[in-house]
Amino acid sequence: MKGFLFNTISKGPQYIFSIAIIVLVAAICFGLSGFMGYRVVALVLLVTVSILAITFDILPVLLSAALSAFIWNFFFIPPRFTIHVDTTEDTILLIMYFIIAMINGVLTYKIRQVEKASRLKEERANSVKLYNTVLNSLSHELRTPIAAIIGAADNLQLNPHLTQADKNQLVSEISKASIRLNQQVENLLNISRLESGHIKPRYDWCDIQELVYDVVRRVEDSNPSKRINVSINESLPLCSIDKGMLEQVIYNLLNNAAVHNPPNTKIEITAMCHIDLLKITVDDNGKGFIDVDVNDVFHKFSREKVQKGSGSGLGLSIVKGFTEALGGTVDLQNKNAGGALFSIFLPVRTSHIKVDA
């Protein structure tokens, strides 16, 4: 029921809408009174009050019920245009109409209150479940880089006999762990932005080739054992797009392929533009998604049941959320020869004007 438009209207305008709707329905019935009896009009007005009870608060509904009873009596029950009722039968009908309309409004309101309480209870249960999922999914992923940073920092502070090479190695470990920790924090912040529903792209001209090479360098720095092949036409035009969101999408796809596949896995990213449609693919020959439905991969906290590597399951959810926020789509295919192929399609404005360095 909360999907109804009128539920978003404040109580003041609800009074106006309830009166207007009752008057409108009554006017239509009055115009058709030559084809329907006044008893049929009562049923039509009751249905109208019932619909209002589903969408409006209790007081506007009670007002509409009382107003409909008065209109039915004044304009439809013989003698018309008077509040006098000739027959005992019509008097009983009028009283019963008023009582039924009121009870209908009150009971419908009570049902909505019970449903609201049930929905809130379910949302609280889901919140607890989500909280536990977050803890289970991120505890290892956050604890590991923090432990690495603390351990390396302690070695630097407490061990005076370290060689310069050892110090450089420890500093490098701190840097890598910091990058990994920052990425998880970024994922949490990004998923919060998506959950809030307030995320809006900020479009500006972007050199896709430069962006891709920058992201590839960052991923390779974090995963020294992996090398990523880049296949981009140098004549690729400038694209009007949210650079930060697209950068996060590409980074999460490449980092996912680098982290969750064996060291000798081949990873390739391609980018091409067909008129005003930008297509980016990330292709690898790793193990693919063997124990999870490809339609579920982009769900928040989705992970393979037999996955041995780390991962919070947020990265691909952010890929889908950001891609859709940019007006595009993302597709995943498990290749027959092994590995996964991600395809991103984004509508963009393009320009072939580039400033030479």
mmCIF file of C-alpha atoms in Angstrom, residues 106-243:
data_model
loop_
_atom_site.group_PDB
_atom_site.id
_atom_site.type_symbol
_atom_site.label_atom_id
_atom_site.label_comp_id
_atom_site.label_asym_id
_atom_site.label_seq_id
_atom_site.Cartn_x
_atom_site.Cartn_y
_atom_site.Cartn_z
ATOM 1 C CA VAL A 106 -11.851 2.754 10.540
ATOM 2 C CA LEU A 107 -11.183 -0.928 9.816
ATOM 3 C CA THR A 108 -9.184 -0.170 6.682
ATOM 4 C CA TYR A 109 -7.105 2.330 8.653
ATOM 5 C CA LYS A 110 -6.494 -0.259 11.381
ATOM 6 C CA ILE A 111 -5.423 -2.816 8.782
ATOM 7 C CA ARG A 112 -2.971 -0.303 7.346
ATOM 8 C CA GLN A 113 -1.579 0.361 10.821
ATOM 9 C CA VAL A 114 -1.072 -3.361 11.424
ATOM 10 C CA GLU A 115 0.617 -3.722 8.037
ATOM 11 C CA LYS A 116 2.838 -0.734 8.809
ATOM 12 C CA ALA A 117 3.861 -2.244 12.150
ATOM 13 C CA SER A 118 4.565 -5.574 10.458
ATOM 14 C CA ARG A 119 6.604 -3.840 7.765
ATOM 15 C CA LEU A 120 8.649 -1.943 10.358
ATOM 16 C CA LYS A 121 9.273 -5.175 12.246
ATOM 17 C CA GLU A 122 10.416 -6.859 9.031
ATOM 18 C CA GLU A 123 12.669 -3.887 8.194
ATOM 19 C CA ARG A 124 14.249 -4.060 11.650
ATOM 20 C CA ALA A 125 14.848 -7.784 11.197
ATOM 21 C CA ASN A 126 16.401 -7.124 7.792
ATOM 22 C CA SER A 127 18.561 -4.401 9.309
ATOM 23 C CA VAL A 128 19.862 -6.818 11.926
ATOM 24 C CA LYS A 129 20.490 -9.420 9.232
ATOM 25 C CA LEU A 130 22.280 -6.850 7.068
ATOM 26 C CA TYR A 131 24.353 -5.722 10.057
ATOM 27 C CA ASN A 132 25.463 -9.301 10.732
ATOM 28 C CA THR A 133 26.203 -9.786 7.039
ATOM 29 C CA VAL A 134 28.336 -6.653 6.985
ATOM 30 C CA LEU A 135 30.307 -7.833 10.012
ATOM 31 C CA ASN A 136 30.819 -11.312 8.590
ATOM 32 C CA SER A 137 31.749 -10.058 5.135
ATOM 33 C CA LEU A 138 34.042 -7.217 6.134
ATOM 34 C CA SER A 139 35.643 -8.335 9.397
ATOM 35 C CA HIS A 140 38.393 -10.299 7.645
ATOM 36 C CA GLU A 141 38.725 -7.859 4.779
ATOM 37 C CA LEU A 142 39.248 -4.905 7.142
ATOM 38 C CA ARG A 143 41.195 -6.724 9.834
ATOM 39 C CA THR A 144 43.831 -8.106 7.444
ATOM 40 C CA PRO A 145 45.197 -4.783 6.126
ATOM 41 C CA ILE A 146 44.949 -3.194 9.583
ATOM 42 C CA ALA A 147 46.973 -6.054 11.070
ATOM 43 C CA ALA A 148 49.536 -5.721 8.266
ATOM 44 C CA ILE A 149 49.882 -1.986 8.885
ATOM 45 C CA ILE A 150 50.242 -2.425 12.650
ATOM 46 C CA GLY A 151 52.753 -5.271 12.285
ATOM 47 C CA ALA A 152 54.912 -3.411 9.780
ATOM 48 C CA ALA A 153 54.786 -0.194 11.808
ATOM 49 C CA ASP A 154 55.769 -2.048 14.987
ATOM 50 C CA ASN A 155 58.736 -3.611 13.199
ATOM 51 C CA LEU A 156 59.885 -0.221 11.989
ATOM 52 C CA GLN A 157 59.613 1.285 15.471
ATOM 53 C CA LEU A 158 60.906 -1.563 17.644
ATOM 54 C CA ASN A 159 63.581 -3.228 15.510
ATOM 55 C CA PRO A 160 66.676 -1.003 15.279
ATOM 56 C CA HIS A 161 68.670 -3.592 13.311
ATOM 57 C CA LEU A 162 66.598 -3.471 10.125
ATOM 58 C CA THR A 163 68.485 -2.974 6.905
ATOM 59 C CA GLN A 164 67.394 -0.309 4.453
ATOM 60 C CA ALA A 165 66.001 -3.021 2.191
ATOM 61 C CA ASP A 166 63.925 -4.409 5.087
ATOM 62 C CA LYS A 167 62.624 -0.929 5.864
ATOM 63 C CA ASN A 168 61.679 -0.361 2.256
ATOM 64 C CA GLN A 169 59.865 -3.702 2.206
ATOM 65 C CA LEU A 170 57.899 -2.837 5.366
ATOM 66 C CA VAL A 171 57.005 0.604 4.018
ATOM 67 C CA SER A 172 55.827 -1.077 0.807
ATOM 68 C CA GLU A 173 53.633 -3.474 2.826
ATOM 69 C CA ILE A 174 52.139 -0.555 4.737
ATOM 70 C CA SER A 175 51.401 1.229 1.479
ATOM 71 C CA LYS A 176 49.729 -1.823 -0.087
ATOM 72 C CA ALA A 177 47.683 -2.538 3.047
ATOM 73 C CA SER A 178 46.622 1.110 3.227
ATOM 74 C CA ILE A 179 45.462 1.031 -0.388
ATOM 75 C CA ARG A 180 43.505 -2.164 0.275
ATOM 76 C CA LEU A 181 41.932 -0.698 3.414
ATOM 77 C CA ASN A 182 41.077 2.526 1.599
ATOM 78 C CA GLN A 183 39.396 0.536 -1.160
ATOM 79 C CA GLN A 184 37.139 -1.229 1.324
ATOM 80 C CA VAL A 185 36.211 2.069 2.962
ATOM 81 C CA GLU A 186 35.487 3.499 -0.504
ATOM 82 C CA ASN A 187 33.240 0.527 -1.242
ATOM 83 C CA LEU A 188 31.317 1.058 1.983
ATOM 84 C CA LEU A 189 30.884 4.767 1.257
ATOM 85 C CA ASN A 190 29.811 4.070 -2.317
ATOM 86 C CA ILE A 191 27.285 1.417 -1.345
ATOM 87 C CA SER A 192 25.882 3.861 1.222
ATOM 88 C CA ARG A 193 25.495 6.467 -1.521
ATOM 89 C CA LEU A 194 23.649 3.958 -3.666
ATOM 90 C CA GLU A 195 21.409 2.842 -0.785
ATOM 91 C CA SER A 196 20.498 6.460 0.006
ATOM 92 C CA GLY A 197 19.154 6.933 -3.528
ATOM 93 C CA HIS A 198 20.628 10.435 -3.730
ATOM 94 C CA ILE A 199 23.491 9.667 -6.069
ATOM 95 C CA LYS A 200 23.564 11.906 -9.145
ATOM 96 C CA PRO A 201 26.188 11.766 -11.909
ATOM 97 C CA ARG A 202 28.248 14.890 -12.578
ATOM 98 C CA TYR A 203 28.991 14.885 -16.277
ATOM 99 C CA ASP A 204 32.178 16.346 -17.737
ATOM 100 C CA TRP A 205 34.431 15.615 -20.704
ATOM 101 C CA CYS A 206 36.719 12.667 -20.044
ATOM 102 C CA ASP A 207 39.554 11.004 -21.936
ATOM 103 C CA ILE A 208 38.613 7.324 -21.601
ATOM 104 C CA GLN A 209 42.028 6.103 -22.730
ATOM 105 C CA GLU A 210 43.827 8.146 -20.069
ATOM 106 C CA LEU A 211 41.356 7.042 -17.399
ATOM 107 C CA VAL A 212 41.730 3.331 -18.252
ATOM 108 C CA TYR A 213 45.542 3.419 -18.208
ATOM 109 C CA ASP A 214 45.498 5.231 -14.852
ATOM 110 C CA VAL A 215 43.187 2.607 -13.319
ATOM 111 C CA VAL A 216 45.221 -0.257 -14.801
ATOM 112 C CA ARG A 217 48.377 1.170 -13.226
ATOM 113 C CA ARG A 218 46.691 1.356 -9.814
ATOM 114 C CA VAL A 219 45.420 -2.232 -10.022
ATOM 115 C CA GLU A 220 48.814 -3.559 -11.128
ATOM 116 C CA ASP A 221 50.548 -1.669 -8.299
ATOM 117 C CA SER A 222 48.214 -3.381 -5.814
ATOM 118 C CA ASN A 223 48.622 -6.783 -7.508
ATOM 119 C CA PRO A 224 52.260 -7.067 -8.682
ATOM 120 C CA SER A 225 51.799 -10.609 -9.974
ATOM 121 C CA LYS A 226 49.124 -9.539 -12.474
ATOM 122 C CA ARG A 227 49.538 -7.784 -15.805
ATOM 123 C CA ILE A 228 46.584 -6.269 -17.619
ATOM 124 C CA ASN A 229 46.444 -5.922 -21.410
ATOM 125 C CA VAL A 230 44.795 -2.738 -22.672
ATOM 126 C CA SER A 231 43.149 -2.581 -26.092
ATOM 127 C CA ILE A 232 41.844 0.912 -26.862
ATOM 128 C CA ASN A 233 41.739 2.704 -30.180
ATOM 129 C CA GLU A 234 43.772 5.904 -29.938
ATOM 130 C CA SER A 235 41.079 7.731 -31.916
ATOM 131 C CA LEU A 236 38.507 7.083 -29.180
ATOM 132 C CA PRO A 237 36.659 10.394 -28.723
ATOM 133 C CA LEU A 238 36.238 12.358 -25.523
ATOM 134 C CA CYS A 239 33.112 11.271 -23.641
ATOM 135 C CA SER A 240 30.846 13.307 -21.414
ATOM 136 C CA ILE A 241 30.470 11.176 -18.295
ATOM 137 C CA ASP A 242 30.980 11.161 -14.532
ATOM 138 C CA LYS A 243 34.698 10.374 -14.416
#
